[in-house]
Short mmCIF file of C-alpha atoms and ligand atoms in Angstrom, two decimals:
data_model
loop_
_atom_site.label_atom_id
_atom_site.label_comp_id
_atom_site.label_asym_id
_atom_site.label_seq_id
_atom_site.Cartn_x
_atom_site.Cartn_y
_atom_site.Cartn_z
CA UNK J 157 -62.66 79.85 127.43
CA UNK J 158 -64.32 76.86 128.71
CA UNK J 159 -67.86 76.99 127.86
CA UNK J 160 -67.73 78.16 124.27
CA UNK J 161 -69.49 76.97 121.29
CA UNK J 162 -67.91 76.58 117.79
CA UNK J 163 -69.73 79.86 116.74
CA UNK J 164 -68.19 81.89 119.41
CA UNK J 165 -64.77 80.66 118.71
CA UNK J 166 -65.17 81.47 115.17
CA UNK J 167 -66.02 84.70 115.88
CA UNK J 168 -63.29 84.97 117.99
CA UNK J 169 -60.29 84.04 115.54
CA UNK J 170 -59.34 84.84 112.18
CA UNK J 171 -61.67 82.36 110.78
CA UNK J 172 -64.02 83.71 108.05
CA UNK J 173 -61.93 86.68 107.39
CA UNK J 174 -60.51 85.07 104.38
CA UNK J 175 -62.95 82.40 103.71
CA UNK J 176 -64.48 83.30 100.55
CA UNK J 177 -62.09 85.86 98.94
CA UNK J 178 -60.91 86.28 95.46
CA UNK J 179 -57.03 86.19 95.80
CA UNK J 180 -55.36 89.15 93.71
CA UNK J 181 -52.96 87.89 91.41
CA UNK J 182 -49.14 87.99 92.45
CA UNK J 183 -46.46 90.36 91.18
CA UNK J 184 -44.11 88.64 88.76
CA UNK J 185 -40.49 88.88 89.41
CA UNK J 186 -37.63 88.35 87.27
CA UNK J 187 -34.40 86.97 88.53
CA UNK J 188 -33.07 90.28 89.63
CA UNK J 189 -35.90 91.88 90.79
CA UNK J 190 -35.74 92.53 94.69
CA UNK J 191 -38.59 90.66 96.54
CA UNK J 192 -39.84 92.91 99.21
CA UNK J 193 -40.36 91.47 102.64
CA UNK J 194 -42.66 92.45 105.68
CA UNK J 195 -42.58 90.81 108.83
CA UNK J 196 -45.20 90.02 111.56
CA UNK J 197 -43.95 89.56 114.93
CA UNK J 198 -40.18 90.60 115.64
CA UNK J 199 -39.22 88.54 118.82
CA UNK J 200 -36.75 86.06 119.59
CA UNK J 201 -36.97 84.20 116.45
CA UNK J 202 -38.29 86.95 114.29
CA UNK J 203 -34.96 88.54 114.81
CA UNK J 204 -33.16 85.35 113.82
CA UNK J 205 -35.27 85.31 110.80
CA UNK J 206 -34.68 88.83 109.98
CA UNK J 207 -30.89 88.64 109.89
CA UNK J 208 -31.57 85.49 107.38
CA UNK J 209 -33.76 86.90 105.22
CA UNK J 210 -31.46 89.78 104.74
CA UNK J 211 -28.54 87.64 103.68
CA UNK J 212 -30.66 86.30 100.71
CA UNK J 213 -29.44 88.27 97.66
CA UNK J 214 -31.92 90.88 96.19
CA UNK J 215 -34.27 91.18 99.07
CA UNK J 216 -35.30 94.34 100.66
CA UNK J 217 -36.88 94.55 104.19
CA UNK J 218 -39.58 97.09 104.12
CA UNK J 219 -41.48 96.95 107.13
CA UNK J 220 -42.12 95.13 110.37
CA UNK J 221 -45.00 94.94 112.69
CA UNK J 222 -45.18 93.87 116.48
CA UNK J 223 -47.38 94.56 119.22
CA UNK J 224 -44.64 95.72 121.13
CA UNK J 225 -42.92 98.88 120.26
CA UNK J 226 -39.84 97.85 122.23
CA UNK J 227 -39.14 95.83 119.45
CA UNK J 228 -39.28 98.82 116.87
CA UNK J 229 -35.67 99.76 118.01
CA UNK J 230 -34.18 96.21 118.10
CA UNK J 231 -35.39 95.77 114.55
CA UNK J 232 -34.19 99.07 113.27
CA UNK J 233 -30.64 98.42 114.72
CA UNK J 234 -30.63 95.52 112.55
CA UNK J 235 -32.71 96.97 109.45
CA UNK J 236 -31.98 100.93 109.43
CA UNK J 237 -34.91 102.43 107.78
CA UNK J 238 -37.71 99.74 107.98
CA UNK J 239 -40.85 100.87 108.81
CA UNK J 240 -42.58 99.64 111.90
CA UNK J 241 -46.47 99.30 112.76
CA UNK J 242 -48.00 98.23 115.75
CA UNK J 243 -51.26 96.81 113.86
CA UNK J 244 -49.72 94.38 111.39
CA UNK J 245 -53.16 95.11 108.90
CA UNK J 246 -51.16 98.29 108.19
CA UNK J 247 -48.23 96.29 106.96
CA UNK J 248 -50.61 94.10 104.86
CA UNK J 249 -52.39 97.16 103.39
CA UNK J 250 -48.81 97.98 101.71
CA UNK J 251 -48.61 97.34 97.98
CA UNK J 252 -44.83 97.83 98.09
CA UNK J 253 -44.70 94.47 100.17
CA UNK J 254 -44.85 91.10 98.03
CA UNK J 255 -44.04 88.65 100.58
CA UNK J 256 -44.46 87.99 104.53
CA UNK J 257 -42.82 86.23 107.37
CA UNK J 258 -44.91 85.45 110.19
CA UNK J 259 -43.21 84.73 113.33
CA UNK J 260 -45.78 85.78 116.07
CA UNK J 261 -47.09 83.61 118.93
CA UNK J 262 -48.73 80.29 118.23
CA UNK J 263 -52.18 81.48 119.02
CA UNK J 264 -51.94 84.40 116.46
CA UNK J 265 -50.71 82.32 113.50
CA UNK J 266 -53.89 81.62 111.79
CA UNK J 267 -55.07 85.25 112.00
CA UNK J 268 -51.70 86.23 110.48
CA UNK J 269 -51.48 83.32 107.78
CA UNK J 270 -55.37 83.80 106.37
CA UNK J 271 -55.02 87.62 106.19
CA UNK J 272 -51.35 87.43 104.63
CA UNK J 273 -52.87 85.45 101.86
CA UNK J 274 -56.03 87.17 101.61
CA UNK J 275 -53.83 90.73 101.07
CA UNK J 276 -52.25 88.89 98.11
CA UNK J 277 -48.90 88.15 99.73
CA UNK J 278 -46.62 85.19 99.97
CA UNK J 279 -46.01 83.81 103.24
CA UNK J 280 -43.22 82.20 105.30
CA UNK J 281 -45.21 80.89 108.34
CA UNK J 282 -43.30 79.75 111.34
CA UNK J 283 -44.20 76.62 113.13
CA UNK J 284 -46.28 75.13 114.03
CA UNK J 285 -48.74 76.00 111.34
CA UNK J 286 -51.80 76.80 113.95
CA UNK J 287 -52.90 76.63 117.41
CA UNK J 288 -55.46 74.15 116.57
CA UNK J 289 -56.91 71.69 114.30
CA UNK J 290 -60.03 73.80 112.88
CA UNK J 291 -57.51 76.48 112.11
CA UNK J 292 -55.22 74.12 110.51
CA UNK J 293 -57.83 72.79 107.97
CA UNK J 294 -58.64 76.52 107.50
CA UNK J 295 -55.18 77.54 106.57
CA UNK J 296 -54.72 74.09 104.34
CA UNK J 297 -57.85 75.54 102.28
CA UNK J 298 -56.79 79.02 102.15
CA UNK J 299 -53.44 78.14 100.91
CA UNK J 300 -54.28 75.97 98.17
CA UNK J 301 -56.98 78.51 97.01
CA UNK J 302 -54.74 81.28 96.88
CA UNK J 303 -51.99 80.09 94.70
CA UNK J 304 -49.75 81.82 96.84
CA UNK J 305 -46.09 80.41 97.97
CA UNK J 306 -46.10 79.14 101.35
CA UNK J 307 -43.06 77.94 103.06
CA UNK J 308 -43.41 76.87 106.87
CA UNK J 309 -40.71 77.42 109.24
CA UNK J 310 -39.89 73.61 109.66
CA UNK J 311 -35.97 74.31 108.61
CA UNK J 312 -35.15 70.58 108.91
CA UNK J 313 -37.50 70.41 105.56
CA UNK J 314 -34.36 71.59 103.96
CA UNK J 315 -31.98 69.84 105.90
CA UNK J 316 -29.14 67.49 104.38
CA UNK J 317 -29.97 64.55 106.95
CA UNK J 318 -33.50 64.57 105.61
CA UNK J 319 -32.56 64.21 102.21
CA UNK J 320 -29.91 61.46 103.18
CA UNK J 321 -32.84 59.40 105.00
CA UNK J 322 -35.42 59.84 101.98
CA UNK J 323 -32.54 58.51 99.53
CA UNK J 324 -31.92 55.40 101.93
CA UNK J 325 -35.55 54.68 102.13
CA UNK J 326 -36.26 55.20 98.78
CA UNK J 327 -33.58 52.95 97.56
CA UNK J 328 -35.29 50.04 99.76
CA UNK J 329 -32.26 49.72 102.17
CA UNK J 330 -34.88 49.74 105.23
CA UNK J 331 -36.93 46.84 104.24
CA UNK J 332 -40.31 47.18 106.35
CA UNK J 333 -40.40 50.00 108.98
CA UNK J 334 -42.37 49.47 111.86
CA UNK J 335 -41.04 51.53 114.66
CA UNK J 336 -39.72 54.93 114.94
CA UNK J 337 -38.36 56.09 118.27
CA UNK J 338 -37.60 60.02 118.44
CA UNK J 339 -36.43 62.22 121.69
CA UNK J 340 -35.61 65.85 122.54
CA UNK J 341 -34.17 66.72 125.89
CA UNK J 342 -32.83 69.94 127.28
CA UNK J 343 -31.73 71.19 130.76
CA UNK J 344 -31.12 74.29 132.89
CA UNK J 345 -29.14 75.34 135.46
CA UNK J 346 -30.99 74.85 139.07
CA UNK J 347 -33.63 77.96 139.65
CA UNK J 348 -33.64 78.26 135.79
CA UNK J 349 -36.81 77.36 134.20
CA UNK J 350 -36.48 76.09 130.71
CA UNK J 351 -38.15 78.79 128.23
CA UNK J 352 -38.66 81.45 131.07
CA UNK J 353 -37.78 84.99 129.66
CA UNK J 354 -37.03 88.06 131.86
CA UNK J 355 -39.54 90.95 131.21
CA UNK J 356 -37.99 93.85 129.76
CA UNK J 357 -38.43 97.19 131.57
CA UNK J 358 -40.05 99.18 128.72
CA UNK J 359 -42.54 96.26 128.48
CA UNK J 360 -45.02 98.63 129.71
CA UNK J 361 -49.05 98.92 128.94
CA UNK J 362 -48.21 101.88 127.50
CA UNK J 363 -45.74 100.21 124.80
CA UNK J 364 -47.81 96.94 123.98
CA UNK J 365 -51.02 96.65 121.90
CA UNK J 366 -52.15 94.43 124.37
CA UNK J 367 -55.83 93.36 122.87
CA UNK J 368 -54.16 92.64 119.52
CA UNK J 369 -51.93 90.06 121.52
CA UNK J 370 -54.79 88.45 123.00
CA UNK J 371 -56.54 87.91 119.89
CA UNK J 372 -59.78 87.22 121.22
CA UNK J 373 -58.56 85.40 124.42
CA UNK J 374 -60.84 86.36 127.35
CA UNK J 375 -60.06 90.04 128.33
CA UNK J 376 -57.58 90.84 131.34
CA UNK J 377 -55.51 93.60 132.58
CA UNK J 378 -52.07 93.95 130.95
CA UNK J 379 -49.79 90.98 132.00
CA UNK J 380 -46.09 91.52 130.52
CA UNK J 381 -45.17 88.00 132.15
CA UNK J 382 -47.47 86.11 129.42
CA UNK J 383 -46.87 88.33 126.64
CA UNK J 384 -43.22 87.25 126.78
CA UNK J 385 -43.63 84.28 128.20
CA UNK J 386 -46.64 83.03 126.20
CA UNK J 387 -45.31 79.83 125.52
CA UNK J 388 -46.12 78.42 129.16
CA UNK J 389 -49.72 78.90 128.78
CA UNK J 390 -52.14 76.51 126.93
CA UNK J 391 -54.49 79.84 125.69
CA UNK J 392 -51.32 81.04 123.68
CA UNK J 393 -49.24 77.78 123.36
CA UNK J 394 -49.24 74.13 122.85
CA UNK J 395 -45.89 73.48 125.14
CA UNK J 396 -43.12 71.51 123.75
CA UNK J 397 -45.25 69.40 121.38
CA UNK J 398 -45.93 72.44 119.10
CA UNK J 399 -42.48 73.89 119.86
CA UNK J 400 -40.22 71.06 119.22
CA UNK J 401 -42.26 67.68 118.67
CA UNK J 402 -43.75 69.31 115.45
CA UNK J 403 -40.09 69.72 113.95
CA UNK J 404 -39.40 66.17 114.19
CA UNK J 405 -43.02 64.83 113.18
CA UNK J 406 -42.53 66.50 110.06
CA UNK J 407 -39.53 64.98 109.51
CA UNK J 408 -40.37 61.56 110.23
CA UNK J 409 -43.55 62.27 108.18
CA UNK J 410 -41.56 63.30 105.31
CA UNK J 411 -38.83 61.03 105.49
CA UNK J 412 -41.27 57.81 105.33
CA UNK J 413 -44.03 59.76 103.19
CA UNK J 414 -46.70 58.99 106.29
CA UNK J 415 -50.31 59.82 106.04
CA UNK J 416 -52.03 61.52 109.04
CA UNK J 417 -51.61 59.34 112.27
CA UNK J 418 -54.50 57.48 113.02
CA UNK J 419 -54.34 57.78 116.84
CA UNK J 420 -52.29 59.57 119.59
CA UNK J 421 -51.75 58.98 123.31
CA UNK J 422 -49.44 61.29 125.47
CA UNK J 423 -48.60 61.33 129.15
CA UNK J 424 -46.21 63.39 131.27
CA UNK J 425 -46.62 66.53 133.61
CA UNK J 426 -45.15 69.41 134.98
CA UNK J 427 -42.39 67.64 137.00
CA UNK J 428 -39.31 69.74 136.65
CA UNK J 429 -40.28 73.18 136.14
CA UNK J 430 -42.93 73.99 138.89
CA UNK J 431 -43.14 78.04 138.20
CA UNK J 432 -46.90 78.40 137.41
CA UNK J 433 -46.72 77.16 133.69
CA UNK J 434 -49.45 75.09 132.28
CA UNK J 435 -47.93 73.01 129.80
CA UNK J 436 -45.88 70.05 130.62
CA UNK J 437 -42.14 69.59 130.61
CA UNK J 438 -41.91 65.70 130.93
CA UNK J 439 -43.49 63.90 128.02
CA UNK J 440 -43.99 60.69 126.68
CA UNK J 441 -46.07 60.53 123.09
CA UNK J 442 -47.04 57.58 120.94
CA UNK J 443 -48.82 58.29 117.44
CA UNK J 444 -50.21 55.11 115.83
CA UNK J 445 -50.24 55.44 112.00
CA UNK J 446 -52.43 53.17 109.90
CA UNK J 447 -49.75 51.50 107.71
CA UNK J 448 -48.49 49.36 110.53
CA UNK J 449 -46.31 52.05 112.17
CA UNK J 450 -45.83 53.29 115.54
CA UNK J 451 -43.69 56.34 116.49
CA UNK J 452 -42.97 57.40 119.76
CA UNK J 453 -41.11 60.75 121.00
CA UNK J 454 -39.96 61.62 124.68
CA UNK J 455 -39.11 65.11 126.14
CA UNK J 456 -37.54 66.32 129.26
CA UNK J 457 -36.22 69.50 130.35
CA UNK J 458 -34.32 68.17 133.15
CA UNK J 459 -31.42 66.09 131.39
CA UNK J 460 -29.92 66.80 127.94
CA UNK J 461 -27.36 64.09 127.62
CA UNK J 462 -29.36 62.54 124.64
CA UNK J 463 -29.83 65.56 122.95
CA UNK J 464 -32.48 65.06 120.11
CA UNK J 465 -32.71 62.40 117.49
CA UNK J 466 -34.43 59.54 115.62
CA UNK J 467 -33.83 56.02 115.27
CA UNK J 468 -35.99 54.59 112.28
CA UNK J 469 -36.13 50.87 112.71
CA UNK J 470 -36.69 48.50 109.33
CA UNK J 471 -36.23 44.86 108.83
CA UNK J 472 -33.33 45.50 106.66
CA UNK J 473 -31.49 48.32 108.51
CA UNK J 474 -31.46 51.25 110.90
CA UNK J 475 -31.40 55.14 110.72
CA UNK J 476 -29.96 56.96 113.25
CA UNK J 477 -30.04 60.58 113.39
CA UNK J 478 -28.65 62.91 116.18
CA UNK J 479 -28.27 66.53 117.07
CA UNK J 480 -26.95 67.94 120.12
CA UNK J 481 -26.19 64.34 121.50
CA UNK J 482 -23.43 63.60 123.42
CA UNK J 483 -21.62 60.49 121.03
CA UNK J 484 -21.61 57.66 123.38
CA UNK J 485 -18.34 56.43 121.56
CA UNK J 486 -16.21 59.71 121.70
CA UNK J 487 -18.18 62.14 123.48
CA UNK J 488 -18.54 64.67 120.73
CA UNK J 489 -21.68 66.58 120.05
CA UNK J 490 -23.12 67.58 116.24
CA UNK J 491 -25.32 66.26 113.73
CA UNK J 492 -25.00 62.85 112.23
CA UNK J 493 -27.19 60.52 110.06
CA UNK J 494 -26.00 56.85 109.57
CA UNK J 495 -27.67 53.93 108.43
CA UNK J 496 -26.66 50.56 109.56
CA UNK J 497 -27.92 47.47 107.60
CA UNK J 498 -29.59 44.48 109.40
CA UNK J 499 -27.26 41.73 109.00
CA UNK J 500 -30.06 39.03 109.21
CA UNK J 501 -31.60 40.51 105.73
CA UNK J 502 -28.75 42.29 104.19
CA UNK J 503 -25.28 40.19 105.00
CA UNK J 504 -23.39 41.73 102.69
CA UNK J 505 -24.27 45.68 102.96
CA UNK J 506 -22.18 48.36 104.46
CA UNK J 507 -23.06 51.09 106.97
CA UNK J 508 -23.40 54.50 105.56
CA UNK J 509 -22.87 58.10 106.75
CA UNK J 510 -24.80 60.87 105.51
CA UNK J 511 -23.11 63.52 103.66
CA UNK J 512 -25.66 65.72 101.91
CA UNK J 513 -25.62 69.42 102.84
CA UNK J 514 -28.17 71.68 104.38
CA UNK J 515 -30.12 73.85 101.83
CA UNK J 516 -31.00 77.65 103.28
CA UNK J 517 -34.37 77.32 104.12
CA UNK J 518 -35.14 81.13 103.79
CA UNK J 519 -33.21 81.17 100.48
CA UNK J 520 -35.35 78.44 99.29
CA UNK J 521 -38.57 80.55 100.01
CA UNK J 522 -37.47 83.16 98.42
CA UNK J 523 -36.22 81.41 95.18
CA UNK J 524 -39.71 80.09 95.25
CA UNK J 525 -41.32 83.43 95.41
CA UNK J 526 -39.52 84.18 92.05
CA UNK J 527 -39.95 80.98 90.36
CA UNK J 528 -43.59 80.07 91.78
CA UNK J 529 -42.16 76.53 92.55
CA UNK J 530 -43.00 74.72 95.64
CA UNK J 531 -40.93 75.38 98.67
CA UNK J 532 -39.33 72.49 100.81
CA UNK J 533 -41.63 72.58 103.76
CA UNK J 534 -45.00 73.45 101.79
CA UNK J 535 -48.46 73.86 103.69
CA UNK J 536 -49.38 70.21 103.25
CA UNK J 537 -46.37 69.16 105.80
CA UNK J 538 -47.56 72.19 107.88
CA UNK J 539 -51.06 70.57 108.08
CA UNK J 540 -49.76 66.93 108.70
CA UNK J 541 -47.41 68.18 111.50
CA UNK J 542 -50.07 70.51 113.13
CA UNK J 543 -52.75 67.70 113.13
CA UNK J 544 -49.85 65.18 114.79
CA UNK J 545 -49.07 67.55 117.55
CA UNK J 546 -52.62 68.68 118.26
CA UNK J 547 -53.66 65.12 118.41
CA UNK J 548 -50.98 64.48 120.95
CA UNK J 549 -52.00 67.61 122.95
CA UNK J 550 -55.79 66.52 122.87
CA UNK J 551 -54.95 62.93 124.03
CA UNK J 552 -53.06 64.45 127.16
CA UNK J 553 -55.86 66.93 127.89
CA UNK J 554 -58.57 64.42 127.44
CA UNK J 555 -56.31 61.73 129.47
CA UNK J 556 -57.32 59.36 126.58
CA UNK J 557 -56.25 57.63 123.50
CA UNK J 558 -57.54 60.14 120.62
CA UNK J 559 -58.36 59.13 117.22
CA UNK J 560 -58.29 61.27 114.13
CA UNK J 561 -61.59 61.53 114.18
CA UNK J 562 -62.34 62.05 117.73
CA UNK J 563 -59.28 64.89 117.60
CA UNK J 564 -61.38 66.37 114.45
CA UNK J 565 -64.67 66.68 116.52
CA UNK J 566 -63.29 68.55 119.29
CA UNK J 567 -64.32 72.07 119.58
CA UNK J 568 -61.39 74.24 120.44
CA UNK J 569 -60.20 75.24 123.01
CA UNK J 570 -59.92 71.59 124.39
N1 NAD S 848 -38.29 77.16 113.57
C1 NAD S 848 -37.70 77.37 114.72
O1 NAD S 848 -36.77 76.77 114.88
C2 NAD S 848 -38.35 78.21 115.79
C3 NAD S 848 -37.43 78.58 116.81
C4 NAD S 848 -38.17 79.38 117.73
C5 NAD S 848 -39.25 79.85 117.63
N2 NAD S 848 -40.00 79.32 116.64
C6 NAD S 848 -41.62 79.79 116.46
O2 NAD S 848 -41.60 81.51 116.28
C7 NAD S 848 -42.80 81.99 116.88
C8 NAD S 848 -42.34 83.12 117.75
O3 NAD S 848 -41.69 82.53 118.71
P1 NAD S 848 -40.47 83.63 119.63
O4 NAD S 848 -39.50 82.45 120.64
O5 NAD S 848 -40.04 84.26 118.73
O6 NAD S 848 -41.43 84.43 120.29
P2 NAD S 848 -41.20 85.97 120.81
O7 NAD S 848 -42.16 85.99 121.98
O8 NAD S 848 -40.01 86.12 121.06
O9 NAD S 848 -41.77 87.01 119.68
C9 NAD S 848 -42.92 87.14 119.23
C10 NAD S 848 -43.14 88.41 119.02
O10 NAD S 848 -44.52 88.51 118.15
C11 NAD S 848 -45.03 89.74 119.05
N3 NAD S 848 -46.83 89.36 118.80
C12 NAD S 848 -47.37 89.11 119.87
N4 NAD S 848 -48.58 88.87 119.32
C13 NAD S 848 -48.53 89.85 117.95
C14 NAD S 848 -49.73 90.35 117.18
N5 NAD S 848 -51.05 90.06 117.36
N6 NAD S 848 -49.26 91.02 116.16
C15 NAD S 848 -47.99 91.12 115.85
N7 NAD S 848 -46.94 90.93 116.66
C16 NAD S 848 -47.25 90.14 117.86
C17 NAD S 848 -44.58 89.95 120.11
O11 NAD S 848 -44.43 91.14 120.70
C18 NAD S 848 -43.24 89.43 119.84
O12 NAD S 848 -42.18 90.27 119.85
C19 NAD S 848 -43.28 80.65 117.65
O13 NAD S 848 -44.34 80.17 116.80
C20 NAD S 848 -42.44 79.85 117.74
O14 NAD S 848 -42.90 78.43 117.62
C21 NAD S 848 -39.62 78.82 115.51
#
């Protein structure tokens, strides 16, 4: 996909499919009416979400769609009687589906997003919202025009930790925040690459709708390794920036009510996982925000000691948020949110510990499908976080600091 014009790219993606459609009205649901749900992409994450949605009261799982038929039996074990399709359009054709969960690979998100809205369904769309910036623009516009309830799978937007951080910031306990540090770290046993999944024996050409998986990427013979390990390759993925940084940048943008970044830089490389993957495993990102703030994010796949976390640094206080981190004091792991006053500016103030409970992100979506309220992770935070992560990847791939304007002008793929 190197010598591609913008027009070629538009032809290859879902763009244009939902552009000027009139969106049908949604079904009005009473408090006890069942919400009838379908799912596109029932792999690892999809099966988690399948469990989650079935745990929400008054939900009926009607149908699933996946290009790999091996998923059908797995889904039927979890949801006996569910209808199965290897073409997602058959699922969207059904009038007995009110709302759709999309948990397909990143490079198909925009297609599934736009077509779900065009079919008049409400949508739960896994992060990152899209594979590229132009697709994110398109999905934002479609979601706003459609009037559909859209929840992005950024579940930390429903977290108690975010609620606590927001409250402390709104109460003015932080003063001026000029810097935020975030990190995300993992490790695996020697010889076992992060993210690498074995190819199941039944993942054969006969069992897979391969051209639907490719979704307009250059044609090639069936390659089950790429189907199962799409995360490792740029055509389908954005690497750890779209897999994990997106959660943290969304969290920080929501906590501090940040606008889009004005510029991004990213360095790193494939330093630990030399297994033929294309996406970097060791990463340092800097995002510059126009309101006097710099955010850094570091990620490694060969040390997990510090887990994942954030330090929000203000003139009047610090918020620290950690998850799966080995606490330096007691060695325990778990999630925590704490506030520490800066004694130079708040000498009498006390430290605080976050206590808010997490909300059920899936339950919040179903609730909004009934009430037509805006969910906790609406399309706007999906859009903002998508732009931020794509700016970082573009900076890495172009080997230069990338401003927002420059990033928006890039014709996909890169
Ligand atoms: N929110 C979270 O915490 C979280 C966690 C993990 C994954 N995810 C996201 O969930 C998505 C899926 O990740 P995963 O790990 O489950 O991947 P996966 O490969 O395990 O599952 C994807 C499924 O989609 C199917 N598929 C591929 N192309 C399709 C198409 N055109 N139409 C229908 N189905 C298609 C595949 O066969 C597979 O079953 C990704 O966007 C990922 O970033 C989110």
